Coordinates of C-alpha atoms in Angstrom, one line a residue:
X1 CA 74.9 156.6 70.2
X2 CA 71.4 155.9 70.4
X3 CA 72.1 152.2 69.9
X4 CA 75.2 152.2 72.7
X5 CA 73.1 154.1 75.3
X6 CA 70.0 151.6 75.3
X7 CA 73.2 149.2 75.7
X8 CA 74.7 150.5 78.5
X9 CA 71.3 151.1 80.4
X10 CA 70.8 147.4 79.7
X11 CA 74.4 145.9 81.1
X12 CA 73.6 148.3 84.1
X13 CA 70.7 147.0 85.1
X14 CA 71.6 143.8 85.2
X15 CA 74.6 144.1 86.7
X16 CA 73.1 144.6 90.6
X17 CA 70.7 141.4 90.0
X18 CA 74.1 139.7 89.6
X19 CA 75.6 141.0 93.1
X20 CA 72.9 140.6 94.8
X21 CA 71.9 136.6 93.9
X22 CA 75.5 136.4 95.2
X23 CA 75.4 138.6 98.0
X24 CA 72.4 136.4 99.6
X25 CA 73.5 132.8 98.7
X26 CA 72.8 130.8 101.5
X27 CA 75.6 128.6 103.4
X28 CA 76.1 125.2 101.4
X29 CA 74.1 122.9 102.2
X30 CA 75.7 120.0 104.4
X31 CA 76.8 117.1 102.4
X32 CA 77.1 113.0 101.9
X33 CA 80.4 111.8 102.7
X34 CA 82.2 108.5 103.4
X35 CA 84.0 108.4 107.3
X36 CA 84.5 104.1 106.9
X37 CA 84.5 101.4 104.5
X38 CA 84.7 97.9 104.4
X39 CA 85.2 95.5 101.2
X40 CA 83.3 92.5 101.3
X41 CA 86.2 89.8 101.3
X42 CA 84.4 86.3 101.1
X43 CA 81.5 84.7 103.0
X44 CA 80.6 82.8 106.3
X45 CA 77.7 80.9 107.3
X46 CA 74.6 82.8 108.5
X47 CA 74.1 84.1 111.7
X48 CA 70.3 83.0 112.3
X49 CA 68.4 84.5 115.3
X50 CA 71.9 86.1 116.1
X51 CA 72.9 90.7 116.8
X52 CA 76.1 91.1 115.7
X53 CA 77.6 94.3 117.2
X54 CA 80.3 95.8 114.6
X55 CA 82.3 97.9 115.6
X56 CA 84.2 100.8 113.9
X57 CA 86.0 103.8 113.6
X58 CA 84.5 107.0 111.9
X59 CA 87.5 109.2 110.0
X60 CA 85.0 112.1 110.1
X61 CA 81.9 112.9 111.7
X62 CA 78.9 114.7 111.1
X63 CA 75.2 115.7 112.4
X64 CA 73.7 112.4 111.2
X65 CA 75.1 109.4 109.7
X66 CA 74.0 106.4 107.1
X67 CA 74.7 102.7 107.0
X68 CA 75.2 100.4 104.1
X69 CA 74.5 97.0 104.4
X70 CA 75.8 94.4 102.0
X71 CA 74.6 91.2 100.5
X72 CA 77.0 91.4 97.4
X73 CA 79.1 87.8 97.8
X74 CA 75.4 86.7 99.0
X75 CA 73.4 84.1 96.6
X76 CA 69.6 84.4 98.6
X77 CA 68.0 87.7 99.8
X78 CA 69.0 88.6 103.2
X79 CA 66.5 89.4 105.5
X80 CA 67.4 92.5 108.5
X81 CA 65.1 92.1 111.1
X82 CA 66.9 95.1 112.7
X83 CA 69.8 97.8 112.1
X84 CA 70.6 99.9 115.2
X85 CA 73.6 102.9 115.6
X86 CA 75.2 104.2 118.1
X87 CA 77.7 105.4 119.5
X88 CA 80.6 103.1 121.5
X89 CA 81.0 103.8 125.3
X90 CA 84.4 102.1 126.9
X91 CA 86.0 99.7 124.9
X92 CA 83.5 97.1 124.3
X93 CA 79.7 96.1 123.3
X94 CA 78.3 99.0 125.0
X95 CA 76.8 102.4 123.8
X96 CA 76.7 105.9 125.2
X97 CA 73.3 106.1 126.7
X98 CA 71.0 108.4 125.1
X99 CA 72.9 107.6 121.3
X100 CA 71.5 104.7 120.1
X101 CA 69.1 105.4 117.2
X102 CA 67.0 102.8 115.0
X103 CA 68.6 102.0 111.5
X104 CA 65.5 102.3 108.7
X105 CA 64.9 101.8 105.3
X106 CA 62.6 103.7 103.2
X107 CA 60.9 104.4 106.4
X108 CA 61.1 100.8 107.3
X109 CA 62.6 99.6 110.7
X110 CA 63.2 96.2 109.1
X111 CA 64.4 95.2 105.3
X112 CA 65.5 93.2 102.9
X113 CA 69.0 93.2 100.8
X114 CA 68.9 91.3 97.0
X115 CA 71.8 89.0 96.5
X116 CA 74.6 90.7 94.8
X117 CA 73.5 94.0 96.4
X118 CA 74.0 96.6 99.6
X119 CA 71.2 99.2 100.1
X120 CA 72.0 102.1 101.9
X121 CA 69.8 103.4 105.0
X122 CA 68.0 106.7 105.8
X123 CA 69.5 108.7 107.4
X124 CA 69.6 108.8 110.8
X125 CA 69.9 111.8 113.0
X126 CA 73.3 111.5 115.4
X127 CA 76.1 114.0 116.1
X128 CA 79.2 111.4 115.8
X129 CA 82.4 113.0 116.7
X130 CA 85.5 112.5 113.7
X131 CA 87.7 109.3 115.6
X132 CA 84.8 107.7 116.8
X133 CA 84.0 104.5 117.3
X134 CA 80.5 103.2 116.4
X135 CA 77.9 100.6 117.1
X136 CA 76.1 99.0 114.1
X137 CA 74.2 96.0 115.3
X138 CA 72.6 94.3 112.7
X139 CA 69.4 91.3 113.4
X140 CA 68.7 88.6 110.9
X141 CA 66.1 86.1 112.4
X142 CA 66.6 83.3 109.5
X143 CA 69.3 81.9 108.0
X144 CA 69.7 83.9 104.8
X145 CA 72.2 81.5 103.3
X146 CA 75.7 82.8 103.0
X147 CA 76.5 85.9 104.9
X148 CA 78.9 88.5 102.7
X149 CA 81.4 89.4 105.4
X150 CA 85.4 91.3 106.0
X151 CA 87.9 88.2 107.2
X152 CA 90.7 90.3 108.6
X153 CA 88.8 93.1 110.1
X154 CA 91.6 93.1 113.4
X155 CA 89.1 95.0 114.9
X156 CA 86.6 93.4 117.9
X157 CA 83.2 93.2 117.3
X158 CA 80.6 91.3 119.2
X159 CA 77.5 88.8 119.0
X160 CA 74.3 88.1 120.8
X161 CA 73.4 84.6 119.9
X162 CA 69.6 85.0 121.4
X163 CA 69.4 88.5 119.3
X164 CA 65.8 89.2 119.1
X165 CA 65.2 92.7 120.9
X166 CA 69.2 93.1 121.4
X167 CA 69.9 95.1 119.1
X168 CA 68.2 98.2 120.8
X169 CA 70.2 97.2 123.9
X170 CA 72.5 99.9 125.3
X171 CA 73.3 97.9 127.2
X172 CA 75.9 95.3 125.8
X173 CA 75.4 92.4 128.5
X174 CA 73.7 90.1 126.0
X175 CA 77.2 90.5 123.3
X176 CA 78.4 87.6 125.0
X177 CA 80.5 86.5 122.1
X178 CA 83.0 88.2 119.9
X179 CA 84.5 88.3 116.7
X180 CA 87.5 89.0 114.7
X181 CA 84.9 89.6 111.6
X182 CA 82.8 92.7 110.1
X183 CA 79.4 91.2 109.3
X184 CA 77.0 92.7 106.8
X185 CA 78.5 96.0 106.6
X186 CA 80.5 97.4 104.6
X187 CA 80.1 101.5 104.6
X188 CA 79.0 104.4 107.1
X189 CA 78.7 107.7 106.1
X190 CA 78.1 111.1 107.5
X191 CA 76.7 114.2 107.1
X192 CA 77.9 117.3 107.6
X193 CA 81.2 119.8 106.6
X194 CA 83.3 117.0 106.0
X195 CA 85.1 118.2 102.3
X196 CA 85.1 114.6 100.5
X197 CA 87.1 111.1 101.1
X198 CA 90.4 109.5 99.7
X199 CA 90.1 106.3 99.3
X200 CA 93.2 103.4 100.2
X201 CA 93.0 100.7 97.9
X202 CA 94.8 97.8 98.3
X203 CA 95.1 94.3 99.6
X204 CA 96.6 93.1 102.8
X205 CA 99.1 95.6 103.3
X206 CA 96.1 98.2 103.0
X207 CA 93.7 95.6 105.2
X208 CA 96.3 96.3 108.2
X209 CA 97.8 92.7 108.3
X210 CA 100.6 92.8 110.5
X211 CA 99.6 96.1 112.7
X212 CA 98.3 96.0 116.0
X213 CA 94.5 94.5 116.3
X214 CA 91.9 96.8 118.2
X215 CA 94.6 100.2 117.9
X216 CA 93.7 101.4 114.2
X217 CA 97.2 101.8 113.1
X218 CA 96.5 100.3 110.1
X219 CA 98.2 103.8 107.2
X220 CA 94.5 104.5 106.4
X221 CA 93.9 105.4 110.4
X222 CA 97.1 107.1 109.7
X223 CA 96.6 109.1 107.0
X224 CA 92.9 109.7 108.8
X225 CA 94.6 111.3 111.9
X226 CA 97.1 113.4 109.3
X227 CA 93.7 115.0 107.2
X228 CA 91.5 115.0 109.9
X229 CA 92.0 118.4 111.1
X230 CA 91.6 119.4 106.9
X231 CA 88.2 117.2 107.4
X232 CA 89.6 114.6 105.2
X233 CA 87.2 111.8 105.5
X234 CA 89.7 107.8 104.8
X235 CA 88.6 104.7 103.5
X236 CA 89.4 101.0 103.7
X237 CA 88.9 99.5 101.0
X238 CA 91.8 96.9 101.2
X239 CA 90.9 92.7 100.8
X240 CA 94.2 90.7 102.8
X241 CA 94.7 88.0 99.7
X242 CA 93.1 90.8 96.9
X243 CA 94.6 90.7 93.5
X244 CA 95.2 93.0 91.3
X245 CA 94.7 91.4 87.8
X246 CA 93.1 88.1 88.8
X247 CA 89.9 86.9 91.4
X248 CA 91.7 86.0 94.6
X249 CA 90.5 87.1 98.3
X250 CA 87.5 88.6 97.1
X251 CA 86.8 89.9 93.5
X252 CA 89.9 91.4 91.5
X253 CA 91.0 94.6 91.9
X254 CA 89.4 95.5 88.3
X255 CA 86.2 93.5 89.2
X256 CA 85.4 95.8 92.7
X257 CA 86.3 99.2 92.2
X258 CA 83.3 100.9 91.1
X259 CA 81.6 99.1 94.3
X260 CA 84.0 99.2 96.7
X261 CA 86.0 102.8 95.6
X262 CA 84.4 104.6 93.1
X263 CA 80.9 104.7 94.2
X264 CA 81.7 106.2 97.4
X265 CA 79.7 109.1 99.0
X266 CA 82.4 112.4 98.2
X267 CA 85.3 110.6 96.7
X268 CA 87.7 112.5 95.7
X269 CA 91.3 110.4 95.2
X270 CA 91.6 106.9 94.9
X271 CA 94.6 105.2 96.6
X272 CA 95.9 102.3 94.6
X273 CA 98.5 99.7 96.5
X274 CA 98.1 97.1 94.8
X275 CA 100.1 94.7 92.5
X276 CA 102.1 91.8 94.9
X277 CA 100.3 89.8 95.4
X278 CA 99.5 89.2 91.3
X279 CA 102.9 89.0 91.4
X280 CA 104.2 86.2 94.4
X281 CA 101.4 84.0 92.6
X282 CA 102.0 80.6 91.4
X283 CA 102.6 80.5 88.5
X284 CA 104.9 83.1 88.5
X285 CA 103.8 87.0 88.1
X286 CA 104.6 87.3 84.6
X287 CA 104.9 90.2 81.9
X288 CA 104.8 93.6 83.8
X289 CA 102.5 95.0 81.0
X290 CA 99.3 93.3 82.4
X291 CA 100.0 95.3 85.6
X292 CA 100.9 98.4 83.9
X293 CA 97.5 97.7 81.5
X294 CA 95.3 97.4 84.6
X295 CA 96.8 100.7 86.4
X296 CA 95.8 102.2 83.1
X297 CA 92.0 101.3 82.9
X298 CA 92.0 102.4 87.2
X299 CA 93.4 105.9 86.5
X300 CA 90.9 105.7 83.1
X301 CA 87.5 105.0 85.1
X302 CA 88.5 106.9 88.4
X303 CA 89.3 110.2 85.8
X304 CA 85.8 110.2 84.2
X305 CA 84.1 110.8 87.3
X306 CA 86.8 113.6 88.2
X307 CA 89.1 111.8 90.6
X308 CA 92.2 112.1 91.2
X309 CA 94.3 108.5 91.7
X310 CA 97.6 108.2 93.9
X311 CA 99.8 105.5 92.7
X312 CA 101.5 103.8 95.5
X313 CA 104.9 101.7 94.4
X314 CA 104.8 98.1 95.5
X315 CA 107.1 97.3 98.3
X316 CA 110.1 94.6 98.9
X317 CA 109.0 91.3 100.6
X318 CA 112.2 89.7 99.7
X319 CA 112.3 86.8 102.6
X320 CA 108.9 85.9 102.7
X321 CA 108.4 81.9 101.1
X322 CA 107.1 83.2 97.6
X323 CA 110.2 85.3 96.8
X324 CA 112.0 84.9 93.6
X325 CA 114.7 86.5 91.9
X326 CA 112.3 86.2 88.6
X327 CA 109.5 87.9 90.4
X328 CA 111.8 90.5 92.1
X329 CA 112.7 91.8 88.4
X330 CA 108.7 91.9 88.1
X331 CA 108.4 94.1 91.0
X332 CA 110.8 96.5 89.9
X333 CA 109.4 96.9 86.7
X334 CA 106.8 97.8 87.5
X335 CA 108.0 100.3 90.0
X336 CA 109.6 101.9 87.4
X337 CA 106.1 103.1 85.2
X338 CA 104.2 103.7 88.5
X339 CA 107.5 106.3 89.1
X340 CA 107.5 106.8 85.3
X341 CA 104.7 105.9 83.3
X342 CA 102.8 109.5 83.3
X343 CA 99.5 107.1 84.4
X344 CA 99.2 108.6 87.9
X345 CA 98.1 112.1 89.0
X346 CA 101.0 111.6 91.9
X347 CA 103.6 108.9 93.4
X348 CA 103.8 107.5 97.5
X349 CA 107.3 105.5 96.9
X350 CA 106.6 103.8 99.7
X351 CA 109.3 101.1 98.6
X352 CA 111.5 103.8 99.0
X353 CA 109.9 105.1 102.4
X354 CA 110.4 101.3 103.9
X355 CA 113.0 99.1 102.1
X356 CA 116.1 98.2 103.8
X357 CA 119.6 100.3 101.8
X358 CA 121.7 97.5 103.0
X359 CA 119.0 94.9 100.9
X360 CA 116.6 97.2 98.5
X361 CA 114.4 93.8 97.8
X362 CA 113.6 93.7 101.8
X363 CA 111.7 95.9 104.2
X364 CA 113.7 97.7 107.0
X365 CA 113.3 95.3 110.2
X366 CA 112.5 98.7 112.0
X367 CA 109.1 98.0 109.9
X368 CA 109.3 94.6 109.5
X369 CA 106.7 92.4 111.6
X370 CA 108.4 89.9 111.3
X371 CA 107.4 87.5 108.3
X372 CA 108.9 90.2 105.3
X373 CA 105.9 91.2 103.7
X374 CA 103.9 93.1 105.7
X375 CA 104.0 96.3 108.1
X376 CA 104.1 96.6 111.9
X377 CA 103.0 99.9 113.3
X378 CA 106.5 101.7 112.2
X379 CA 105.9 100.5 109.2
X380 CA 102.2 101.6 109.2
X381 CA 102.9 104.7 109.5
X382 CA 105.8 105.2 107.2
X383 CA 103.6 104.8 104.3
X384 CA 101.1 106.7 105.3
X385 CA 102.9 109.8 105.9
X386 CA 104.3 108.8 102.4
X387 CA 101.0 108.5 101.0
X388 CA 100.4 112.3 102.9
X389 CA 103.1 114.1 101.0
X390 CA 102.3 112.9 97.8
X391 CA 98.5 114.5 98.5
X392 CA 100.0 117.8 98.8
X393 CA 98.9 120.1 101.0
X394 CA 95.5 120.8 99.4
X395 CA 94.8 116.9 97.8
X396 CA 92.3 118.5 95.5

């Protein structure tokens, strides 16, 4: 009995300490979450001496930002003469007065990005609301070789041809030229109370081809709107022309998955909507087993990091010039695997949502911008709603 009594005393003495530790624990520290992304899709000639004012639309907000600059596809070191961030005023290149901040790299206002890599800036103290337009201006004083860019931005950004000293301009008067590409910039993270992010990983259907430019009507944008009250970011890792199995526009999905999706800040869910460009390729799409192996590989890599994966069925494209009956048979076999193969944690059946009931090999005319492959704004919203349902009320 004496031994039992001593044991009870030890237990009683330790219990208050546990309760006290729980009671005095402070609030969770703010974390970094991806709020915006674009995936490098190729290179363009450098713009020596120019300042590029990239316009990007954030999904979630925070009390600080950091920007990711890419030289992923470059061949020489990229020298950054100056980088600034600011909230956008109106619909042009002007910054909201008082919001412009200098981004630093290891404490310095300039930096170098080695070829094949990205760099992330130091934290920049700037409160940004959800759904804000952010200006990220990059001044490159010299010719650093081919510039890593994203071709299909569907967003007007701005250039100051003589960019020395212009990155710090709140007034956008010097930005006399426009561009439909994003140069060097590959991501924006925010620090705050966001609960994590969803990466939309795909091709032109995700990149936004067919939707209204300068309107943020891509399906990942619409998904971000639906998830905003839950403080969940959405990152668009779509590349028009990208392929699942082979190199196309940009590195293949299998090659770029880590850099463009799994390595991003706060990723909790990966949404995979890719494969149609392989199916409609020349030579024809081939054995469906290659697609299933690729999907299983992506899922395994995501699961190894604790990331859930949603598979999206491949949508119809009859009427598009590359359509053939044999390729359509491959698409159906691939979709059967996505739906019933058990590889994915959840399924978003975009095929069923957008197809024409009168001809399931075609997109419903109400969602077709005219090329019979991509989606207009209405179709983008349907895809976003389909993915939202697949995520469930509690995405994680």
